[in-house]
Short mmCIF file of C-alpha atoms in Angstrom, two decimals:
data_model
loop_
_atom_site.label_atom_id
_atom_site.label_comp_id
_atom_site.label_asym_id
_atom_site.label_seq_id
_atom_site.Cartn_x
_atom_site.Cartn_y
_atom_site.Cartn_z
CA UNK A 1 -0.01 -0.34 -0.01
CA UNK A 2 1.29 3.75 -0.91
CA UNK A 3 2.62 5.77 1.89
CA UNK A 4 -0.59 8.27 1.95
CA UNK A 5 -1.43 10.63 4.85
CA UNK A 6 -4.62 8.99 5.76
CA UNK A 7 -5.36 10.34 9.28
CA UNK A 8 -5.48 6.91 10.75
CA UNK A 9 -8.23 5.81 8.25
CA UNK A 10 -8.43 2.20 7.01
CA UNK A 11 -9.02 2.21 3.44
CA UNK A 12 -10.80 -1.19 3.32
CA UNK A 13 -13.12 -0.07 6.39
CA UNK A 14 -17.03 -0.41 5.73
CA UNK A 15 -18.29 1.92 8.61
CA UNK A 16 -18.84 5.48 7.77
CA UNK A 17 -19.59 8.94 9.45
CA UNK A 18 -22.07 11.27 7.92
CA UNK A 19 -22.60 14.95 9.29
CA UNK A 20 -24.23 17.99 8.46
CA UNK A 21 -23.16 20.66 5.45
CA UNK A 22 -24.04 24.00 4.45
CA UNK A 23 -24.89 23.86 0.61
CA UNK A 24 -25.09 26.44 -2.21
CA UNK A 25 -27.46 25.73 -4.87
CA UNK A 26 -28.50 22.66 -3.65
CA UNK A 27 -32.51 23.52 -3.76
CA UNK A 28 -31.94 24.22 -7.41
CA UNK A 29 -29.84 20.98 -7.99
CA UNK A 30 -32.33 19.00 -6.05
CA UNK A 31 -35.03 19.95 -8.23
CA UNK A 32 -33.03 19.34 -11.40
CA UNK A 33 -32.24 15.77 -10.29
CA UNK A 34 -35.58 14.94 -9.54
CA UNK A 35 -34.99 14.54 -5.59
CA UNK A 36 -37.08 17.27 -4.47
CA UNK A 37 -40.29 16.68 -2.26
CA UNK A 38 -40.82 15.22 1.40
CA UNK A 39 -38.58 12.21 0.68
CA UNK A 40 -35.45 14.44 -0.33
CA UNK A 41 -32.62 13.59 1.68
CA UNK A 42 -31.05 16.12 4.50
CA UNK A 43 -27.93 18.05 3.62
CA UNK A 44 -24.89 16.45 4.72
CA UNK A 45 -21.39 17.67 6.06
CA UNK A 46 -18.47 17.14 3.19
CA UNK A 47 -15.83 17.51 5.74
CA UNK A 48 -17.23 14.42 8.13
CA UNK A 49 -17.81 12.80 4.82
CA UNK A 50 -13.72 12.70 4.04
CA UNK A 51 -12.49 13.49 7.18
CA UNK A 52 -10.60 10.11 7.57
CA UNK A 53 -9.96 9.38 3.88
CA UNK A 54 -6.43 9.40 2.65
CA UNK A 55 -4.95 12.61 1.69
CA UNK A 56 -1.59 13.50 -0.24
CA UNK A 57 -0.60 16.84 1.83
CA UNK A 58 3.00 16.92 2.23
CA UNK A 59 3.67 13.64 0.53
CA UNK A 60 5.69 15.85 -2.28
CA UNK A 61 6.72 18.67 0.66
CA UNK A 62 5.19 21.35 2.20
CA UNK A 63 5.16 23.94 -0.62
CA UNK A 64 4.02 21.56 -3.49
CA UNK A 65 1.36 22.63 -5.83
CA UNK A 66 1.57 20.11 -8.45
CA UNK A 67 -0.19 17.01 -6.80
CA UNK A 68 -0.49 14.04 -8.33
CA UNK A 69 1.37 15.35 -11.38
CA UNK A 70 4.42 14.51 -9.73
CA UNK A 71 3.59 10.85 -10.28
CA UNK A 72 4.13 11.06 -14.23
CA UNK A 73 7.85 11.56 -15.11
CA UNK A 74 10.02 10.02 -17.61
CA UNK A 75 9.26 6.53 -16.99
CA UNK A 76 5.67 6.85 -17.42
CA UNK A 77 5.99 8.97 -20.59
CA UNK A 78 8.13 5.97 -21.89
CA UNK A 79 5.61 3.41 -20.68
CA UNK A 80 2.94 5.44 -22.42
CA UNK A 81 4.96 5.68 -25.80
CA UNK A 82 5.82 2.07 -25.90
CA UNK A 83 1.87 1.40 -25.57
CA UNK A 84 1.37 3.36 -28.53
CA UNK A 85 4.26 2.00 -30.61
CA UNK A 86 2.96 -1.43 -30.00
CA UNK A 87 0.91 -1.91 -33.11
CA UNK A 88 1.55 -1.67 -36.87
CA UNK A 89 0.70 2.11 -36.98
CA UNK A 90 -0.91 5.06 -34.51
CA UNK A 91 -4.04 6.46 -34.50
CA UNK A 92 -4.25 10.12 -33.06
CA UNK A 93 -7.32 11.37 -31.40
CA UNK A 94 -7.71 15.00 -30.19
CA UNK A 95 -10.18 14.84 -27.33
CA UNK A 96 -11.15 18.35 -26.93
CA UNK A 97 -14.85 19.35 -27.72
CA UNK A 98 -15.56 22.03 -30.22
CA UNK A 99 -16.61 25.45 -29.45
CA UNK A 100 -19.63 26.49 -31.91
CA UNK A 101 -20.74 29.22 -29.89
CA UNK A 102 -24.38 27.70 -30.01
CA UNK A 103 -24.15 26.79 -26.31
CA UNK A 104 -27.30 25.32 -24.49
CA UNK A 105 -28.19 28.02 -22.41
CA UNK A 106 -31.61 27.67 -20.84
CA UNK A 107 -33.55 28.43 -17.70
CA UNK A 108 -33.58 25.72 -15.38
CA UNK A 109 -37.22 24.56 -15.76
CA UNK A 110 -36.47 24.01 -19.46
CA UNK A 111 -34.04 21.02 -18.45
CA UNK A 112 -34.27 18.05 -19.55
CA UNK A 113 -33.74 19.41 -23.18
CA UNK A 114 -32.91 18.07 -26.65
CA UNK A 115 -31.59 21.53 -27.74
CA UNK A 116 -28.13 20.81 -28.98
CA UNK A 117 -24.89 23.03 -28.77
CA UNK A 118 -21.80 23.47 -26.30
CA UNK A 119 -22.48 22.05 -22.73
CA UNK A 120 -21.98 24.79 -19.94
CA UNK A 121 -22.31 24.03 -16.44
CA UNK A 122 -25.23 26.52 -15.02
CA UNK A 123 -24.10 29.90 -14.04
CA UNK A 124 -21.49 29.79 -17.11
CA UNK A 125 -22.29 31.56 -20.27
CA UNK A 126 -22.03 30.55 -23.87
CA UNK A 127 -18.49 31.50 -25.73
CA UNK A 128 -19.05 33.37 -28.99
CA UNK A 129 -16.00 34.38 -31.01
CA UNK A 130 -16.09 36.60 -34.19
CA UNK A 131 -13.88 38.50 -36.46
CA UNK A 132 -12.34 41.96 -35.89
CA UNK A 133 -11.19 42.10 -39.37
CA UNK A 134 -10.96 39.67 -42.63
CA UNK A 135 -11.45 40.35 -46.11
CA UNK A 136 -14.84 42.19 -45.89
CA UNK A 137 -12.60 44.73 -43.67
CA UNK A 138 -10.27 45.40 -46.65
CA UNK A 139 -12.97 45.47 -49.27
CA UNK A 140 -14.99 48.35 -47.36
CA UNK A 141 -12.06 50.16 -46.85
CA UNK A 142 -11.76 50.02 -42.96
CA UNK A 143 -8.29 48.69 -43.14
CA UNK A 144 -5.04 48.38 -45.41
CA UNK A 145 -3.25 45.74 -46.72
CA UNK A 146 0.30 45.97 -45.09
CA UNK A 147 3.41 47.13 -46.96
CA UNK A 148 3.95 44.56 -49.91
CA UNK A 149 0.17 43.57 -50.19
CA UNK A 150 -0.07 41.15 -47.30
CA UNK A 151 -3.61 40.63 -45.65
CA UNK A 152 -4.73 38.95 -42.40
CA UNK A 153 -7.77 38.13 -40.60
CA UNK A 154 -8.01 38.38 -36.70
CA UNK A 155 -10.56 37.65 -34.16
CA UNK A 156 -11.46 37.44 -30.46
CA UNK A 157 -14.34 36.12 -28.42
CA UNK A 158 -17.30 38.90 -27.98
CA UNK A 159 -18.88 37.12 -25.08
CA UNK A 160 -17.17 35.93 -21.84
CA UNK A 161 -15.15 32.90 -22.45
CA UNK A 162 -15.08 30.86 -18.92
CA UNK A 163 -11.77 28.78 -19.26
CA UNK A 164 -13.79 26.19 -17.87
CA UNK A 165 -16.45 26.34 -20.48
CA UNK A 166 -15.39 23.99 -22.67
CA UNK A 167 -12.83 20.84 -22.44
CA UNK A 168 -10.44 21.79 -19.23
CA UNK A 169 -8.35 20.43 -16.69
CA UNK A 170 -9.22 21.67 -12.93
CA UNK A 171 -6.76 23.38 -10.96
CA UNK A 172 -6.17 21.82 -7.71
CA UNK A 173 -7.42 25.17 -5.90
CA UNK A 174 -10.53 24.97 -8.17
CA UNK A 175 -12.53 23.45 -5.11
CA UNK A 176 -12.02 22.98 -1.42
CA UNK A 177 -14.50 22.86 1.92
CA UNK A 178 -13.55 24.58 4.95
CA UNK A 179 -10.57 27.05 5.02
CA UNK A 180 -7.92 24.82 3.12
CA UNK A 181 -7.34 24.13 -0.24
CA UNK A 182 -4.93 21.25 -1.52
CA UNK A 183 -1.54 20.62 0.72
CA UNK A 184 -3.16 22.66 3.56
CA UNK A 185 -2.79 26.29 1.90
CA UNK A 186 -5.19 28.81 3.23
CA UNK A 187 -8.17 29.11 1.19
CA UNK A 188 -7.65 32.78 0.99
CA UNK A 189 -4.71 31.98 -1.42
CA UNK A 190 -7.95 31.74 -4.03
CA UNK A 191 -8.42 35.48 -3.90
CA UNK A 192 -4.91 36.80 -4.52
CA UNK A 193 -5.22 40.20 -5.90
CA UNK A 194 -3.17 41.18 -8.87
CA UNK A 195 -2.75 44.94 -9.74
CA UNK A 196 -1.99 45.73 -13.35
CA UNK A 197 -0.92 49.68 -14.72
CA UNK A 198 -3.71 51.73 -16.25
CA UNK A 199 -3.76 51.25 -20.08
CA UNK A 200 -2.02 49.00 -22.32
CA UNK A 201 0.25 50.11 -24.62
CA UNK A 202 -0.59 49.79 -28.65
CA UNK A 203 -4.25 49.69 -27.70
CA UNK A 204 -6.16 53.03 -29.15
CA UNK A 205 -7.87 54.55 -25.74
CA UNK A 206 -11.49 53.57 -25.25
CA UNK A 207 -11.43 50.56 -27.25
CA UNK A 208 -10.92 48.11 -24.29
CA UNK A 209 -12.41 48.04 -20.81
CA UNK A 210 -10.04 49.89 -18.16
CA UNK A 211 -9.32 46.74 -15.82
CA UNK A 212 -6.80 47.37 -13.55
CA UNK A 213 -7.17 44.64 -10.71
CA UNK A 214 -8.21 40.89 -10.76
CA UNK A 215 -8.00 38.12 -8.15
CA UNK A 216 -6.86 34.48 -8.85
CA UNK A 217 -5.06 31.92 -7.29
CA UNK A 218 -1.68 32.20 -5.81
CA UNK A 219 -1.47 28.48 -4.83
CA UNK A 220 -2.14 25.39 -6.63
CA UNK A 221 -3.21 27.10 -9.95
CA UNK A 222 -3.38 25.85 -13.45
CA UNK A 223 0.08 27.09 -14.55
CA UNK A 224 1.66 24.27 -12.05
CA UNK A 225 0.16 21.74 -14.68
CA UNK A 226 0.93 23.79 -17.68
CA UNK A 227 4.76 24.03 -16.70
CA UNK A 228 4.91 20.41 -15.98
CA UNK A 229 2.89 18.81 -18.96
CA UNK A 230 1.16 15.85 -19.13
CA UNK A 231 2.39 12.43 -20.72
CA UNK A 232 1.78 9.02 -19.48
CA UNK A 233 -0.25 5.57 -20.07
CA UNK A 234 -3.98 6.07 -20.24
CA UNK A 235 -6.82 3.58 -20.21
CA UNK A 236 -10.58 4.27 -21.12
CA UNK A 237 -13.43 2.52 -19.52
CA UNK A 238 -16.26 2.91 -21.67
CA UNK A 239 -18.95 2.44 -19.19
CA UNK A 240 -21.32 3.79 -21.33
CA UNK A 241 -20.83 1.02 -23.76
CA UNK A 242 -20.74 -1.73 -21.06
CA UNK A 243 -23.88 -0.56 -19.01
CA UNK A 244 -25.71 1.92 -21.45
CA UNK A 245 -28.66 1.86 -24.17
CA UNK A 246 -28.28 1.03 -27.90
CA UNK A 247 -26.30 4.25 -28.32
CA UNK A 248 -23.96 3.32 -25.79
CA UNK A 249 -25.12 5.93 -23.46
CA UNK A 250 -26.06 6.04 -19.87
CA UNK A 251 -29.32 7.13 -18.91
CA UNK A 252 -29.78 10.59 -17.13
CA UNK A 253 -29.58 10.53 -13.45
CA UNK A 254 -27.35 7.01 -13.61
CA UNK A 255 -24.77 6.85 -10.98
CA UNK A 256 -21.58 4.37 -11.18
CA UNK A 257 -19.04 3.36 -8.66
CA UNK A 258 -15.78 1.34 -8.38
CA UNK A 259 -17.32 -2.15 -8.92
CA UNK A 260 -18.85 -0.72 -12.23
CA UNK A 261 -15.07 0.73 -13.08
CA UNK A 262 -13.99 -2.53 -12.20
CA UNK A 263 -16.55 -4.67 -14.23
CA UNK A 264 -16.12 -2.62 -17.34
CA UNK A 265 -12.57 -3.23 -17.24
CA UNK A 266 -12.82 -6.72 -17.04
CA UNK A 267 -15.17 -6.93 -19.79
CA UNK A 268 -12.87 -4.84 -22.04
CA UNK A 269 -10.09 -7.23 -20.86
CA UNK A 270 -7.84 -3.88 -19.76
CA UNK A 271 -5.82 -3.95 -17.22
CA UNK A 272 -5.58 -0.78 -14.96
CA UNK A 273 -1.91 -0.08 -13.66
CA UNK A 274 -0.69 2.22 -10.73
CA UNK A 275 -0.16 6.04 -12.06
CA UNK A 276 -2.29 5.06 -14.91
CA UNK A 277 -4.51 8.21 -16.63
CA UNK A 278 -7.64 7.07 -16.11
CA UNK A 279 -10.75 8.47 -18.56
CA UNK A 280 -14.50 7.32 -18.40
CA UNK A 281 -17.05 7.37 -21.08
CA UNK A 282 -20.54 7.71 -20.19
CA UNK A 283 -22.02 9.38 -23.68
CA UNK A 284 -22.97 12.38 -21.61
CA UNK A 285 -21.46 14.74 -24.00
CA UNK A 286 -22.53 13.16 -27.31
CA UNK A 287 -25.98 13.76 -26.07
CA UNK A 288 -25.20 17.53 -26.49
CA UNK A 289 -24.85 17.26 -30.16
CA UNK A 290 -27.58 14.72 -30.71
CA UNK A 291 -31.17 16.38 -31.09
CA UNK A 292 -33.04 13.14 -30.51
CA UNK A 293 -31.43 12.93 -27.19
CA UNK A 294 -32.12 14.79 -23.71
CA UNK A 295 -29.47 16.47 -21.93
CA UNK A 296 -29.59 18.03 -18.07
CA UNK A 297 -26.34 19.65 -16.63
CA UNK A 298 -27.25 18.82 -13.19
CA UNK A 299 -28.51 15.15 -13.65
CA UNK A 300 -25.91 13.84 -16.06
CA UNK A 301 -24.89 10.20 -15.41
CA UNK A 302 -21.53 10.47 -13.33
CA UNK A 303 -19.17 8.80 -10.93
CA UNK A 304 -20.78 8.10 -7.23
CA UNK A 305 -18.63 8.68 -4.32
CA UNK A 306 -17.69 6.05 -1.86
CA UNK A 307 -14.90 5.26 0.45
CA UNK A 308 -13.55 2.27 -1.35
CA UNK A 309 -13.47 4.50 -4.60
CA UNK A 310 -11.50 7.11 -3.03
CA UNK A 311 -9.02 4.61 -1.33
CA UNK A 312 -8.48 2.93 -4.62
CA UNK A 313 -7.75 6.24 -6.56
CA UNK A 314 -5.15 6.87 -3.71
CA UNK A 315 -3.78 3.24 -3.64
CA UNK A 316 -3.55 3.02 -7.35
CA UNK A 317 -1.77 6.65 -7.51
CA UNK A 318 -4.52 7.57 -10.31
CA UNK A 319 -2.78 11.31 -11.23
CA UNK A 320 -5.68 12.18 -13.56
CA UNK A 321 -9.22 11.24 -13.67
CA UNK A 322 -11.56 12.35 -16.79
CA UNK A 323 -14.84 11.88 -18.12
CA UNK A 324 -17.19 13.17 -21.05
CA UNK A 325 -19.43 14.99 -18.44
CA UNK A 326 -19.50 18.43 -16.92
CA UNK A 327 -18.10 17.08 -13.41
CA UNK A 328 -16.62 13.58 -14.14
CA UNK A 329 -18.60 12.70 -10.92
CA UNK A 330 -22.72 12.90 -10.44
CA UNK A 331 -23.35 16.79 -9.59
CA UNK A 332 -25.85 15.75 -6.98
CA UNK A 333 -25.35 12.71 -4.52
CA UNK A 334 -27.52 10.89 -2.16
CA UNK A 335 -24.90 9.16 0.30
CA UNK A 336 -26.37 7.06 3.52
CA UNK A 337 -29.72 9.18 3.08
CA UNK A 338 -27.76 12.79 2.95
CA UNK A 339 -27.64 15.06 0.22
CA UNK A 340 -23.99 16.40 -1.25
CA UNK A 341 -22.78 18.18 -4.23
CA UNK A 342 -19.74 17.31 -6.11
CA UNK A 343 -18.01 15.44 -3.06
CA UNK A 344 -15.53 13.79 -5.00
CA UNK A 345 -14.28 17.37 -6.09
CA UNK A 346 -13.01 17.68 -2.37
CA UNK A 347 -11.65 13.88 -2.26
CA UNK A 348 -9.61 14.37 -5.25
CA UNK A 349 -8.55 17.81 -5.99
CA UNK A 350 -8.38 19.44 -2.45
CA UNK A 351 -7.27 15.84 -0.71
CA UNK A 352 -5.48 13.82 -3.46
CA UNK A 353 -4.18 16.27 -5.46
CA UNK A 354 -5.50 14.00 -8.27
CA UNK A 355 -6.45 16.41 -11.19
CA UNK A 356 -10.03 16.12 -12.79
CA UNK A 357 -10.51 16.94 -16.54
CA UNK A 358 -14.03 17.34 -17.68
CA UNK A 359 -15.95 17.50 -21.27
CA UNK A 360 -13.89 15.37 -22.89
CA UNK A 361 -14.74 14.31 -26.47
CA UNK A 362 -14.64 10.51 -26.49
CA UNK A 363 -16.65 9.16 -29.16
CA UNK A 364 -14.16 8.60 -31.77
CA UNK A 365 -11.54 7.12 -29.34
CA UNK A 366 -14.08 5.05 -27.77
CA UNK A 367 -15.13 3.46 -31.36
CA UNK A 368 -11.79 2.53 -32.15
CA UNK A 369 -11.23 0.94 -28.85
CA UNK A 370 -14.29 -1.02 -29.41
CA UNK A 371 -13.08 -1.76 -33.04
CA UNK A 372 -10.04 -3.55 -31.87
CA UNK A 373 -10.41 -4.15 -28.20
CA UNK A 374 -7.34 -2.00 -27.65
CA UNK A 375 -8.50 0.37 -24.38
CA UNK A 376 -4.62 1.44 -23.64
CA UNK A 377 -2.97 4.73 -25.33
CA UNK A 378 -0.48 7.53 -24.85
CA UNK A 379 -1.78 10.36 -23.47
CA UNK A 380 -0.45 13.84 -23.50
CA UNK A 381 -0.96 17.59 -23.75
CA UNK A 382 -0.89 20.63 -21.55
CA UNK A 383 -3.64 23.13 -20.53
CA UNK A 384 -3.60 26.77 -21.52
CA UNK A 385 -1.04 28.40 -19.42
CA UNK A 386 -3.07 31.13 -17.76
CA UNK A 387 -1.56 32.52 -14.60
CA UNK A 388 -3.57 32.12 -11.55
CA UNK A 389 -6.44 30.14 -13.16
CA UNK A 390 -8.68 27.68 -11.55
CA UNK A 391 -8.95 25.71 -14.52
CA UNK A 392 -8.10 25.91 -18.15
CA UNK A 393 -8.83 24.83 -21.75
CA UNK A 394 -7.20 21.61 -22.64
CA UNK A 395 -6.57 19.73 -25.90
CA UNK A 396 -5.18 16.41 -24.69
CA UNK A 397 -4.10 13.99 -27.43
CA UNK A 398 -4.64 10.16 -27.44
CA UNK A 399 -2.22 8.15 -29.41
CA UNK A 400 -3.25 4.64 -29.92
CA UNK A 401 -1.45 1.75 -31.48
CA UNK A 402 -3.33 0.23 -34.34
CA UNK A 403 -3.40 -3.40 -35.29
#
């Protein structure tokens, strides 16, 4: 067993402790998840839920901000590359969902919906880009070609672009409970002020909003993962194909756990090794591009918390857990008759330093895996390096051996 700081918890213990939680948005989440009414569970206490489960605080030093990515190095990169080179050729699969700008942006009461577009978590808004110059600009005399006749186009996002509004990697400081984030850093470090000099050289006065101060993470931001890069062996667990409907999709509201992950691995004849990057396909994101399928952001199928699951992730030293849904886990969960929202975010990001990757596009990779029964591949990439960010857009690449 790996040497995790567990606070005396036995990872194979069956008993558990449950308490009382302060929830934000729980009533809305309950209604969306179909759990409202007299039989709805009371709110639980995530601190009590996770109190004696393992954590990695101090494992890589008191000042560590990289977390479980410390587990990925030269050897894991070599193993991943060896896997990719084990066939007659290599298929490459970008795993990023495209940004169309046609986001599914409805009122809470309008879900579930068959509207298609870019999935966004409630509270985040659609991202729409547009050109600021192009051939039309030249034709209309708004701008002139460069010396010698060269022209170019340029564009920008005209609406707010949430850094976690598309396929992204969560920073370790993204989610916490109490007054501490990953590795015991003070939660106040999530609101570090950065001041900028007024005006930006080269920008005409009045064309941009004058922003001279922002807040962001001074500890455990996404820059740690961006600087380190990610490379290693990865495994796809296609739970949707194993447990889902004729389209290989789990039904809305489906919760699955460690036993289901192991059963899927067994059915695929897939071995999960220590330090593997683990990707889970549910079919949820594919629903957002299918006008015949219903989708509900707060009632997507997702991973269900259990003590055994958290202990298994810790003992297997899983550095990244990714899925094709908004939160990896089921957003609203009932655990021992008590209600929780995203408890696994606390167990993974905050306690284990295990990164979560959300809104992955896994359809093409999954089809290839099913065709030749090869579910292992080389996974590599790095998130957009945006300093102080709580998460960042990510286009990981899966390189898979072909047979």
